[in-house]
mmCIF file of C-alpha atoms in Angstrom:
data_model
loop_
_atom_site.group_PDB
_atom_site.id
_atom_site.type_symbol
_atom_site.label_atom_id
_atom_site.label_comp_id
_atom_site.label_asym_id
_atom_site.label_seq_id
_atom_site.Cartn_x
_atom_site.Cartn_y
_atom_site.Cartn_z
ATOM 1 C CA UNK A 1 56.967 25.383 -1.037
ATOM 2 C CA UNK A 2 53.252 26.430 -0.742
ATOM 3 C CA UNK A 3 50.870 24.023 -2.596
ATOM 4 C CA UNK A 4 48.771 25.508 -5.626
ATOM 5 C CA UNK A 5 45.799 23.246 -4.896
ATOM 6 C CA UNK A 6 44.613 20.136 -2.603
ATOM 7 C CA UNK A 7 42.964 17.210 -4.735
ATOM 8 C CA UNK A 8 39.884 15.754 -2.553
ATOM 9 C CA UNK A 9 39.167 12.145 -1.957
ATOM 10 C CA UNK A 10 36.341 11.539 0.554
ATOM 11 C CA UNK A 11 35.269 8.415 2.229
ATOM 12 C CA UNK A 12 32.026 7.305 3.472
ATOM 13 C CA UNK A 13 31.373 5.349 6.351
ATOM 14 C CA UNK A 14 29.429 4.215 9.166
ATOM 15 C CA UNK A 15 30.909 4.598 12.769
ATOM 16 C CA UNK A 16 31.667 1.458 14.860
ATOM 17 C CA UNK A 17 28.108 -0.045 16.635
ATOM 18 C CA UNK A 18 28.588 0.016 20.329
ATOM 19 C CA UNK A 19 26.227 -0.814 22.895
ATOM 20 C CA UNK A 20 25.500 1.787 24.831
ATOM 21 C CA UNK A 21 24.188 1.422 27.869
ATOM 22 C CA UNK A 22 23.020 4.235 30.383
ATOM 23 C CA UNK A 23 22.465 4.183 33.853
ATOM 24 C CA UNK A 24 19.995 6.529 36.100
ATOM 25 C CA UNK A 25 20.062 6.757 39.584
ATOM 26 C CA UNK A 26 17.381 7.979 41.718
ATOM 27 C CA UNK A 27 18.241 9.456 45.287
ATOM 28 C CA UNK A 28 16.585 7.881 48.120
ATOM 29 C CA UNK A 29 15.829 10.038 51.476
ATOM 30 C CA UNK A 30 14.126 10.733 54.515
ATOM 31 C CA UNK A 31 12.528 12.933 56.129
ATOM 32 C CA UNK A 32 13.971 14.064 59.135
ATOM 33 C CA UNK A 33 10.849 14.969 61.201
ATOM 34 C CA UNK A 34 8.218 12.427 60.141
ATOM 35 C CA UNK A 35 10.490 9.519 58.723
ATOM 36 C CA UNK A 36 8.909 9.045 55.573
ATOM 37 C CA UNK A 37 11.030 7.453 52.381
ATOM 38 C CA UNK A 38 11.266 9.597 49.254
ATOM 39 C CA UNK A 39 12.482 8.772 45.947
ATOM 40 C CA UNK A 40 12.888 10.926 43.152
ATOM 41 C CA UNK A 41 11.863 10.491 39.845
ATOM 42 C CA UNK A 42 12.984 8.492 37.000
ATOM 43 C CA UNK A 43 12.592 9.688 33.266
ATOM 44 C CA UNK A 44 9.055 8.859 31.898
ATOM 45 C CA UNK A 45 9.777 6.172 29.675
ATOM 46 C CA UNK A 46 12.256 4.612 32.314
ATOM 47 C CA UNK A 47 9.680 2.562 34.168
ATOM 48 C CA UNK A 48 12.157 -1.240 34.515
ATOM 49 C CA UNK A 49 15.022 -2.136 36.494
ATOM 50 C CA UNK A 50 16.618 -3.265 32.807
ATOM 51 C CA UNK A 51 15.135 -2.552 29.715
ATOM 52 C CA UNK A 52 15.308 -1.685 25.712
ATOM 53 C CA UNK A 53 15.819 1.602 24.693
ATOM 54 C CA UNK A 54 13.820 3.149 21.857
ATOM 55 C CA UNK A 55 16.665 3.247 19.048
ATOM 56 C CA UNK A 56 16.675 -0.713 20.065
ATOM 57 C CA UNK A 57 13.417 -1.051 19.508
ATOM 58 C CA UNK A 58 13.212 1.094 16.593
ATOM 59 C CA UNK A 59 15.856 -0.763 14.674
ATOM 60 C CA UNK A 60 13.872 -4.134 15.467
ATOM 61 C CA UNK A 61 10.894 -3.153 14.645
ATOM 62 C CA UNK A 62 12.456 -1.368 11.264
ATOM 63 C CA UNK A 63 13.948 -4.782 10.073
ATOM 64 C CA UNK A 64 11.171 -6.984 10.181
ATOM 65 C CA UNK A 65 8.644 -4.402 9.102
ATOM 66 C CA UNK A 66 10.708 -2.892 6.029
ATOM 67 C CA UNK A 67 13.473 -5.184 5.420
ATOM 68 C CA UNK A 68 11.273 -8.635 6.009
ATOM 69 C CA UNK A 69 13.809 -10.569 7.677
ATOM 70 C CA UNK A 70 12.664 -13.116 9.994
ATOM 71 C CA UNK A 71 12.951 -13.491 13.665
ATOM 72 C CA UNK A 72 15.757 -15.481 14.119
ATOM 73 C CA UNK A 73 17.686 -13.707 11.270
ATOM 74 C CA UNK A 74 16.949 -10.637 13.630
ATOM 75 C CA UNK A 75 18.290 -12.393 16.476
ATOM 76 C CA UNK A 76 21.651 -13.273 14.916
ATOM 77 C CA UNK A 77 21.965 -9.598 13.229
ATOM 78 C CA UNK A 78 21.729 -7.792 16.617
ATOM 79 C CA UNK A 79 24.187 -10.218 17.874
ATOM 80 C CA UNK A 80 26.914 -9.800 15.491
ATOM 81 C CA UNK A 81 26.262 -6.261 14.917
ATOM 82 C CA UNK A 82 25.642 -4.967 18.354
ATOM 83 C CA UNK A 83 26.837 -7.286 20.578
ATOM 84 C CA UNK A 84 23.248 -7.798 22.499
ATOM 85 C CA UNK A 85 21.777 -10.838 22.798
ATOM 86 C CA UNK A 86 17.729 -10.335 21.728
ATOM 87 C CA UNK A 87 14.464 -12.891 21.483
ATOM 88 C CA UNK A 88 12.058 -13.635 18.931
ATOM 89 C CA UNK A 89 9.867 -13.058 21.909
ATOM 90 C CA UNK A 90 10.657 -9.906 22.849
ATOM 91 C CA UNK A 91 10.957 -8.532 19.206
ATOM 92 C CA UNK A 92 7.339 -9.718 19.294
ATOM 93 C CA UNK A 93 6.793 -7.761 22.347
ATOM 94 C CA UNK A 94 7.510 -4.733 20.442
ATOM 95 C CA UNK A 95 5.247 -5.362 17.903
ATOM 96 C CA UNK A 96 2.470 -5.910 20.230
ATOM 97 C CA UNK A 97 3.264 -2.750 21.527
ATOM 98 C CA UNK A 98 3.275 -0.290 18.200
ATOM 99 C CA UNK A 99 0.151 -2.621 17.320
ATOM 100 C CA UNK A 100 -1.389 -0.835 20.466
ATOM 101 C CA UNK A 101 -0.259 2.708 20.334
ATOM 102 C CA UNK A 102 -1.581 2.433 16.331
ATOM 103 C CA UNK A 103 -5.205 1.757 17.528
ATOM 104 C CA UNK A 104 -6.045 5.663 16.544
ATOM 105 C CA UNK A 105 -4.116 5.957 13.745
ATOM 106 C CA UNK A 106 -5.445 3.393 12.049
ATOM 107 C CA UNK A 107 -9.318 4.649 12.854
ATOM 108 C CA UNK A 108 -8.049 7.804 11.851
ATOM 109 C CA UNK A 109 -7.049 6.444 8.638
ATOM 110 C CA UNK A 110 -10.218 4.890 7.538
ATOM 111 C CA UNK A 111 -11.667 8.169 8.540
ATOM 112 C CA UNK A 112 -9.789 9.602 5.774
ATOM 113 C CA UNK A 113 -10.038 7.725 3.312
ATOM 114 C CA UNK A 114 -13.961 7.659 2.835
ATOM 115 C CA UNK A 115 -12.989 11.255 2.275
ATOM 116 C CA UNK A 116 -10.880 10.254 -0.375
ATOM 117 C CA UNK A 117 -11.938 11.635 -4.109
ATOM 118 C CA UNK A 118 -9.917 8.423 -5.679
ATOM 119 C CA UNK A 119 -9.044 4.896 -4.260
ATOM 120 C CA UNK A 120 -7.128 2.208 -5.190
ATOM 121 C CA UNK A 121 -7.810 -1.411 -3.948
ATOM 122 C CA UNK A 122 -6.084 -4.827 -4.945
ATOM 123 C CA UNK A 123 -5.536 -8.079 -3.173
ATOM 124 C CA UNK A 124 -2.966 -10.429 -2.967
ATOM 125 C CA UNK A 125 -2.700 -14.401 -1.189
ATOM 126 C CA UNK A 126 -0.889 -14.813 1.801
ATOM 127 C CA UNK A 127 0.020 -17.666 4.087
ATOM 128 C CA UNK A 128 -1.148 -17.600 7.497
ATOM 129 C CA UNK A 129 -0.722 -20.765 9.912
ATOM 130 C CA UNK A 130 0.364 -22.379 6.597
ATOM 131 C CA UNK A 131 -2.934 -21.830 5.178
ATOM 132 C CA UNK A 132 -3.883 -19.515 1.969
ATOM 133 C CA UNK A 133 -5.384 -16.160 3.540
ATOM 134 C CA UNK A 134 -5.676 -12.839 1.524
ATOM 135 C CA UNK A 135 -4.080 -9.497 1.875
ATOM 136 C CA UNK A 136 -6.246 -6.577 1.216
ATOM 137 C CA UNK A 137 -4.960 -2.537 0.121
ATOM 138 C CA UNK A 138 -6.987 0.327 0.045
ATOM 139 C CA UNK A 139 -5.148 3.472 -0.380
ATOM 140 C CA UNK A 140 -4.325 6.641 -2.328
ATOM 141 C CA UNK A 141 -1.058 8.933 -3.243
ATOM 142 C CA UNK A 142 -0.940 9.357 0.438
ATOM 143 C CA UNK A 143 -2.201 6.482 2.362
ATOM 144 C CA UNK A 144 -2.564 3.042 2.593
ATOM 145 C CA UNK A 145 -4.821 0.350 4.848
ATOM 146 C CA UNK A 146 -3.711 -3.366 5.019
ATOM 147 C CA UNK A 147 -5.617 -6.078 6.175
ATOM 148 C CA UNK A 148 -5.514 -9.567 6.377
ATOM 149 C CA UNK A 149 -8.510 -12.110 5.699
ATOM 150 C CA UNK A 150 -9.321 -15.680 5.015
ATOM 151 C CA UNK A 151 -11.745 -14.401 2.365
ATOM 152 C CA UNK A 152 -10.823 -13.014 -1.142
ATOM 153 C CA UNK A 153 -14.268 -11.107 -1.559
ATOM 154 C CA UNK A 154 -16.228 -8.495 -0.129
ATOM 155 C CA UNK A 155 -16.622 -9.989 3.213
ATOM 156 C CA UNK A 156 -12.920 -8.885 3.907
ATOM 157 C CA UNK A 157 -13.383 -5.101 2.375
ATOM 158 C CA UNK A 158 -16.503 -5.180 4.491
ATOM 159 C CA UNK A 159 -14.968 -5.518 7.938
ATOM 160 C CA UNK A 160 -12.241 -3.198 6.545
ATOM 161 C CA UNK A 161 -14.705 -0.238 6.605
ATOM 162 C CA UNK A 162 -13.586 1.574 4.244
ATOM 163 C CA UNK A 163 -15.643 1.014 0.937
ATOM 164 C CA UNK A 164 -18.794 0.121 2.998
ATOM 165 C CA UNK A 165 -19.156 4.039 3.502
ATOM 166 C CA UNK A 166 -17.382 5.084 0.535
ATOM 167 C CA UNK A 167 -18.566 7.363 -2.387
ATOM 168 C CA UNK A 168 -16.034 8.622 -4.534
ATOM 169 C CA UNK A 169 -13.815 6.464 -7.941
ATOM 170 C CA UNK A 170 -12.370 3.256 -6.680
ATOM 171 C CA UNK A 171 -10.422 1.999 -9.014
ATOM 172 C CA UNK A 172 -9.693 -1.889 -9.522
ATOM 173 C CA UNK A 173 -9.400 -4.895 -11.417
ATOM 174 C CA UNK A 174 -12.354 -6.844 -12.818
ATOM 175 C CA UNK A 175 -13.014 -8.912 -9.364
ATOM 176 C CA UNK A 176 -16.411 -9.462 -8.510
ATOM 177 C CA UNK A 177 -15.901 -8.414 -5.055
ATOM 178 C CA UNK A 178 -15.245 -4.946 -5.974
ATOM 179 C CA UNK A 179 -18.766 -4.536 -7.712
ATOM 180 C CA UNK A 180 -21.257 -4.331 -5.237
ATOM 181 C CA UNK A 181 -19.949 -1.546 -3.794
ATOM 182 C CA UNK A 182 -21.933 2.050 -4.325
ATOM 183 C CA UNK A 183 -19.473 3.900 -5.743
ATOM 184 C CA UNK A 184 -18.233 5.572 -9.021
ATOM 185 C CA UNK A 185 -15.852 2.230 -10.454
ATOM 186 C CA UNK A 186 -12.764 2.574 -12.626
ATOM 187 C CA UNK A 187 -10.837 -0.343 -14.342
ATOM 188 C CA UNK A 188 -7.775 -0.798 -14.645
ATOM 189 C CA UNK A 189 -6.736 -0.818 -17.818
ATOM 190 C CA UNK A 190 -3.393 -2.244 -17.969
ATOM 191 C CA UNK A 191 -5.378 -5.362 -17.160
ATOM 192 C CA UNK A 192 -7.078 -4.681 -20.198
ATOM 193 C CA UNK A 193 -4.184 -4.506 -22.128
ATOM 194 C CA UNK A 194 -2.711 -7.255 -21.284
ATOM 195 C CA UNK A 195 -5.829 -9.329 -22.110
ATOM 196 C CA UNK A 196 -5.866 -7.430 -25.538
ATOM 197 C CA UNK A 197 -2.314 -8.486 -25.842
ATOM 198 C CA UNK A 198 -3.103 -12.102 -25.029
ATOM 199 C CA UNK A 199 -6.233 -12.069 -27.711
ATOM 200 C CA UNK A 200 -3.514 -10.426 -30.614
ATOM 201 C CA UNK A 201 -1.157 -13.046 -30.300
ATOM 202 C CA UNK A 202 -3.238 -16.233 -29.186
ATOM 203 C CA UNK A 203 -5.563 -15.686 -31.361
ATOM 204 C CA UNK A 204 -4.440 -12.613 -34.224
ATOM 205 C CA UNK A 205 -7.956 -10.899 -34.056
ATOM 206 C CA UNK A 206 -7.075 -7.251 -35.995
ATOM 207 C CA UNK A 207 -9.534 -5.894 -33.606
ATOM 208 C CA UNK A 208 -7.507 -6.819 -30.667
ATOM 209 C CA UNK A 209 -4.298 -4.897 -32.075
ATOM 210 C CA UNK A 210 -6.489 -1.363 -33.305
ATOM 211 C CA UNK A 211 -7.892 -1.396 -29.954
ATOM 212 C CA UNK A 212 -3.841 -1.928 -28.291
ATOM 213 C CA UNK A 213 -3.073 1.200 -30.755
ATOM 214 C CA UNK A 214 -6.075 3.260 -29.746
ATOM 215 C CA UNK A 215 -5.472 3.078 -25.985
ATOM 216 C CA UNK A 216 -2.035 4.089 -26.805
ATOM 217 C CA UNK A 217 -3.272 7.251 -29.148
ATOM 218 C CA UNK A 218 -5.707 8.242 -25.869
ATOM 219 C CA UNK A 219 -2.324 7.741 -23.128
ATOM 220 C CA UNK A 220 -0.321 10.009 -25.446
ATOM 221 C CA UNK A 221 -2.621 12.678 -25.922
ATOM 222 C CA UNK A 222 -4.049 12.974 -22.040
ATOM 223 C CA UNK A 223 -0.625 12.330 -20.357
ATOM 224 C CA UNK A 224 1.689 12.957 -22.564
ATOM 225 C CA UNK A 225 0.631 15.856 -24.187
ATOM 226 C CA UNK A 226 -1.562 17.028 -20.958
ATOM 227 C CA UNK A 227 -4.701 17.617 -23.508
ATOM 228 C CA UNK A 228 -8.606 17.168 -22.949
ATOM 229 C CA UNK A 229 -10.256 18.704 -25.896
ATOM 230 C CA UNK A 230 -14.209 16.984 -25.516
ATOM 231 C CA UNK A 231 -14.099 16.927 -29.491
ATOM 232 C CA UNK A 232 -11.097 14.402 -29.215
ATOM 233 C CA UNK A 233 -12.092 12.442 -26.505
ATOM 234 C CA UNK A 234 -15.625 12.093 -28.361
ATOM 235 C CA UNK A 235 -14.043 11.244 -31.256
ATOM 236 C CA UNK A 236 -11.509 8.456 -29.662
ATOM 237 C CA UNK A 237 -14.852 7.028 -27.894
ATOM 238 C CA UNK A 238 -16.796 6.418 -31.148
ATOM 239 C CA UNK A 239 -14.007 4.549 -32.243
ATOM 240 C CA UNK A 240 -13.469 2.787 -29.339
ATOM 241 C CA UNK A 241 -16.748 1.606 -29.952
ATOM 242 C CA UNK A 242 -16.906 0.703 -33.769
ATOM 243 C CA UNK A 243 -13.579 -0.849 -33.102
ATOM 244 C CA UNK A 244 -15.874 -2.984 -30.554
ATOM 245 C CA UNK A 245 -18.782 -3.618 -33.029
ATOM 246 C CA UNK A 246 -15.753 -4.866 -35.618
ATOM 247 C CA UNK A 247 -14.568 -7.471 -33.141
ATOM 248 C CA UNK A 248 -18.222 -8.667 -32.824
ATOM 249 C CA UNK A 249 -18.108 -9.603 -36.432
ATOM 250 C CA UNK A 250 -15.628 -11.382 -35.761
ATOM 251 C CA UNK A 251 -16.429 -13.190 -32.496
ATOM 252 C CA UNK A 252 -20.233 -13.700 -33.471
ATOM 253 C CA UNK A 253 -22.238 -15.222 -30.088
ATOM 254 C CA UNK A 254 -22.253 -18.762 -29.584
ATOM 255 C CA UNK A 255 -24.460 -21.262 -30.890
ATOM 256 C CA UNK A 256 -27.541 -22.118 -28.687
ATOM 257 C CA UNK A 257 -27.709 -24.617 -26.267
ATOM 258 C CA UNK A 258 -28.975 -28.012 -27.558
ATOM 259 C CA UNK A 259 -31.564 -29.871 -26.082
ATOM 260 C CA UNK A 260 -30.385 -31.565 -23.403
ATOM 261 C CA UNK A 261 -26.851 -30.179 -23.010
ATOM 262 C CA UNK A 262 -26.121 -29.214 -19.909
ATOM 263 C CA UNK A 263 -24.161 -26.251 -18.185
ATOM 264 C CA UNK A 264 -23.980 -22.900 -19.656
ATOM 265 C CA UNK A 265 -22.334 -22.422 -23.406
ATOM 266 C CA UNK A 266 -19.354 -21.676 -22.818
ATOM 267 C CA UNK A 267 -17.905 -18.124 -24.750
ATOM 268 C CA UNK A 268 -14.833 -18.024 -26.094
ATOM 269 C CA UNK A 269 -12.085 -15.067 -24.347
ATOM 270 C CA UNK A 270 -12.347 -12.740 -27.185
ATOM 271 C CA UNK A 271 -16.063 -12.841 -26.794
ATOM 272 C CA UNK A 272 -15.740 -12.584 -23.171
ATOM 273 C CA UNK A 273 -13.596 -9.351 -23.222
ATOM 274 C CA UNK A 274 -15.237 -7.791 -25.944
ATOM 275 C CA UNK A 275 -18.874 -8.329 -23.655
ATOM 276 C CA UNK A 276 -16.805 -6.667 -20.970
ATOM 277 C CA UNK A 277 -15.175 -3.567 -22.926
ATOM 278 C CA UNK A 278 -18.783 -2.527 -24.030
ATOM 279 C CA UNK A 279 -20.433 -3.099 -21.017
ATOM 280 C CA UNK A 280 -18.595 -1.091 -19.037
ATOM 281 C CA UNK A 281 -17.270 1.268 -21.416
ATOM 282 C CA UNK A 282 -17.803 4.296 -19.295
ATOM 283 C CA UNK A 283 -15.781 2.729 -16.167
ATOM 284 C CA UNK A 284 -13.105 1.925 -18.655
ATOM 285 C CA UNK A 285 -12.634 4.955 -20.037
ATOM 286 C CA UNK A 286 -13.346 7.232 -17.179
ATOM 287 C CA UNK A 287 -9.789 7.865 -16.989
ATOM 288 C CA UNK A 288 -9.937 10.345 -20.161
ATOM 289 C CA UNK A 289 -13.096 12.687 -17.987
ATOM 290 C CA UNK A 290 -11.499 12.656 -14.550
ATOM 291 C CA UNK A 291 -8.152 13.962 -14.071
ATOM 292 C CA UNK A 292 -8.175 12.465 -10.970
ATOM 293 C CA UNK A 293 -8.240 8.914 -12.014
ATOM 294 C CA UNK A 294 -5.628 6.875 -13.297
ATOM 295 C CA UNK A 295 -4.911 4.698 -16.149
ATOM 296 C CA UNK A 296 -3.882 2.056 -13.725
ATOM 297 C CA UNK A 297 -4.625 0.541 -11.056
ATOM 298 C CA UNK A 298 -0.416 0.361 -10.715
ATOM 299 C CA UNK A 299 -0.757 2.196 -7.088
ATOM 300 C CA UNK A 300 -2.520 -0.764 -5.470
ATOM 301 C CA UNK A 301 -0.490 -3.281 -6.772
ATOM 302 C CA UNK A 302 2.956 -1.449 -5.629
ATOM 303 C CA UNK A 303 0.828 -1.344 -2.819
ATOM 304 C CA UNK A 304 0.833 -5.030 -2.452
ATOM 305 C CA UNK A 305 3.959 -6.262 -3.924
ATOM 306 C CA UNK A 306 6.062 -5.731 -1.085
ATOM 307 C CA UNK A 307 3.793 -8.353 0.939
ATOM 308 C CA UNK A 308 4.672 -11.020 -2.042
ATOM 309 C CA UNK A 309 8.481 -10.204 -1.197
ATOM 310 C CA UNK A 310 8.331 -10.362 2.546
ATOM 311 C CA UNK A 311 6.414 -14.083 1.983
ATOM 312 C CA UNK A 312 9.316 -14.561 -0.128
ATOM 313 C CA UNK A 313 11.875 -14.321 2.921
ATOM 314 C CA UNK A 314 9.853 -15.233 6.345
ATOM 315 C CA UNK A 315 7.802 -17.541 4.636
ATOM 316 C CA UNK A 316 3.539 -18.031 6.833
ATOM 317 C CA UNK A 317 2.952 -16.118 9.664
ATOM 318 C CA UNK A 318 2.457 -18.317 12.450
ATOM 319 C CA UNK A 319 -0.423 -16.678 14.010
ATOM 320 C CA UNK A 320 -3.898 -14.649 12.686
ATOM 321 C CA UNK A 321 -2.240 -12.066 15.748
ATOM 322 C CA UNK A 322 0.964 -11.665 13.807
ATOM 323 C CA UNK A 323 -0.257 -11.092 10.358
ATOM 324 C CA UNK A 324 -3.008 -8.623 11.777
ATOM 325 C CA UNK A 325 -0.118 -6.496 13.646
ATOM 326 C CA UNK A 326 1.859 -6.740 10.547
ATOM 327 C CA UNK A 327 -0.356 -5.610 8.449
ATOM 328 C CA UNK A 328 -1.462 -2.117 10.778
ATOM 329 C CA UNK A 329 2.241 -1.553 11.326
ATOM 330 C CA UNK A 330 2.744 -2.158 7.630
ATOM 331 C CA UNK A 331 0.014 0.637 7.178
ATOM 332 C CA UNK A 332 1.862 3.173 9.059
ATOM 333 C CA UNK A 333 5.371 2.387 7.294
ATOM 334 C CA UNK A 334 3.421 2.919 4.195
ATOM 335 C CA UNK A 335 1.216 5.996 4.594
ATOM 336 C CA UNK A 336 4.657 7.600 6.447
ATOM 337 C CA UNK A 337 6.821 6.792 3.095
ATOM 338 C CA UNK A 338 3.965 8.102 0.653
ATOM 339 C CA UNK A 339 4.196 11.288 2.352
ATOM 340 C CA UNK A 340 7.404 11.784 2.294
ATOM 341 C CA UNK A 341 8.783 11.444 6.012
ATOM 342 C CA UNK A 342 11.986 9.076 7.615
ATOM 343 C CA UNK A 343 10.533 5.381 8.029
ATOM 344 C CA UNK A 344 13.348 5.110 10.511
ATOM 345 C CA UNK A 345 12.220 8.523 12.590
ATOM 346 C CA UNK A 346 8.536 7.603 12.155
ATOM 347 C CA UNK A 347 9.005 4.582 14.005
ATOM 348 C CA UNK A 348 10.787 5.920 17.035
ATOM 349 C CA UNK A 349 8.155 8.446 17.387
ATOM 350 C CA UNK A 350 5.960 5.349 17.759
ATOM 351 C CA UNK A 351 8.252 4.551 20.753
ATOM 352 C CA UNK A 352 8.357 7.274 22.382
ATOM 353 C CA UNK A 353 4.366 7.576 22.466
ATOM 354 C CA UNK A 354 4.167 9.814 19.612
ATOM 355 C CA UNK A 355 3.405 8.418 16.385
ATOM 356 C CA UNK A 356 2.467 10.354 13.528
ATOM 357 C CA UNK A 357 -1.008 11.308 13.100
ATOM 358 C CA UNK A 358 -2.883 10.908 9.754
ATOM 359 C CA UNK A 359 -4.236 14.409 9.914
ATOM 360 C CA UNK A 360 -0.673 15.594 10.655
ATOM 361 C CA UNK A 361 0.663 13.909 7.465
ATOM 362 C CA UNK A 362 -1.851 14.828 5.010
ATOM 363 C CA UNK A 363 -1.925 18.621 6.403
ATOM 364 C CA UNK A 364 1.717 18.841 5.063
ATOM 365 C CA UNK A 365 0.992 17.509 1.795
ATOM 366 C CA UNK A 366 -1.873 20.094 1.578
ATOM 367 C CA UNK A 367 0.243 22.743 2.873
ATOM 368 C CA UNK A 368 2.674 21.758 0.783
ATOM 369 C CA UNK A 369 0.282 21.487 -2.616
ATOM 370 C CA UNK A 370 -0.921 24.820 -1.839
ATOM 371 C CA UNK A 371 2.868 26.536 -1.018
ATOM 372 C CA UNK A 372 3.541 25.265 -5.087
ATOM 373 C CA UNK A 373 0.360 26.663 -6.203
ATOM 374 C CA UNK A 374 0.588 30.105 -4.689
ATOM 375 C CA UNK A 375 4.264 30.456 -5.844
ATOM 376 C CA UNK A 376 3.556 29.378 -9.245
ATOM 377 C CA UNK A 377 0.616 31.863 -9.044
ATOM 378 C CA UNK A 378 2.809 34.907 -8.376
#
């Protein structure tokens, strides 16, 4: 009896993990008139009498640089998993080794982005030989720089060489650090938000709660509905602005100092953000005039997050050498996801000598841009 149709049930899985270990010989001979001993060659990369191969390496170098396991976490994994018996000291050899061959990619990657029309920056602590360090990012949709410093301010972004040189929106937070730089600034406003939030229910300032409204009126109407009618965005600036003059009246300055006090008077936090919101009113709301520039700052602090989890599992880094290879190899894994390419594959190139190259990356996201624009064109 011929069946009238087959019912399908289909089952995933991953293929037993074998060692697999290859052997090359090279022929030794002489030559019969003169004597001399010749050998032939050896694959390129085959330069040790034993040695790691580069999916071995890969994998190593893919769990504690993506998955943040620690060393001797690493050590047991390859164990049970693949049989092979594997150091904390030679993992670490590996990582020396991408840390090398990433020299030019990393200059390369500054390089690009002082080009960049729009960065994002944000720092993060960090423990480093069990002492509080900081983390620094500076990237864009496409890249990202990491670096690590035992200063929070702009003597770290300094020796980064990035913003130094740079010219174009950076958008941040409200640290200090950030302000000396030359460029066009941006705020983040989701900062600003949450402060607004804070001054609405600590203190129940109406002011607080129109402005919270008003910044959701401008989101709607630039990113939702994708408009930038000048009219409208003059008209949600003057009230952005009488809203500030209202929350003035009711957060009048404070009193003078009295003879003889000392210190500064101290301003209460509705003052404070208020001072701040008119101030820089123009950095604040440069997000409704440039396209380009976000409402957030939400980029740099995806950016960074990952660093708080990998703390999280390995805990300090036990040398200024670790963190600093960490944190260029972490700039690769990065700037490779961003633009859309195999972690996994990305790393093996590094093995094999050939590492992806920043202008490689960003010329398919440009090719790519302009492939959407000339199809939607036609």
């Amino acid at each position: 009896m011929e069946s009238e149709k087959y019912i399908r049930r289909q089952v995933f899985d991953t293929p037993p993990v074998d060692p697999r270990i290859t052997e090359f010989r090279a022929e030794v001979k002489y030559c019969p008139k003169c004597g001399r001993r010749i050998v032939g060659p050896f694959p390129e990369n085959v330069n040790q009498t034993v040695q790691y191969g580069d999916n071995l390496k890969t994998n190593a170098l893919y769990i504690k640089n993506q998955i943040f396991t620690s060393y001797e976490k690493e050590k047991t994994y390859f164990i049970d998993q693949h049989c092979i018996s594997i150091s904390p000291a030679t993992i670490i050899a590996f990582e020396k080794n991408a840390h090398t061959t990433l020299n030019k990619f990393e200059y390369d990657l500054r390089e690009e982005l002082i080009k960049s029309s729009v960065l994002n920056a944000d720092e993060t602590g960090l423990r480093v030989i069990g002492e509080r360090w900081w983390l620094h990012s500076i990237g864009n949709e496409h890249l990202t720089l990491y670096a690590v410093h035992p200063k929070r301010g702009s003597v770290a972004t300094d020796e980064m060489g990035v913003l130094p040189q740079y010219d174009g929106v950076l958008v941040h937070d409200f640290w200090v650090g950030y302000s000396k730089y030359n460029c066009t600034h941006s705020y983040c406003n989701a900062h600003i938000m949450r402060e607004l939030n804070g001054v609405w229910e600590g203190y129940k300032q109406n002011w607080a709660k129109d402005m919270i409204d008003l910044y959701k009126q401008i989101y709607h109407y630039i990113f939702i509905e994708d408009k930038k009618d000048p009219l409208e965005l003059e008209k949600f600036r003057i009230k952005y602005m009488k809203i500030i003059e209202s929350g003035f009246k009711e957060n009048p300055p404070p009193a003078e100092k009295k003879a003889g006090q000392r210190g500064r008077v101290k301003n209460s936090k509705p003052f404070n953000l208020l001072v701040r919101l008119r101030d820089y009113e123009e950095d604040i709301l440069r997000f409704m005039y440039n396209s380009l520039v976000p409402f957030t700052n939400n980029l740099a602090e995806r950016d960074v997050r990952m660093m708080k989890v990998q703390q999280k599992i390995s805990g300090t880094f036990r040398s200024i050498a670790g963190a600093e290879r960490f944190c260029r190899i972490r700039s690769y894994i990065s700037t490779v996801r961003k633009c859309g390419k195999s972690v996994f594959g990305a790393l093996k190139r590094l093995f094999q000598g050939n590492p992806y190259r920043v202008q490689e990356l960003i010329g398919r996201i440009v090719t790519n841009l302009f492939y959407l624009e000339y199809t939607h064109y036609y």
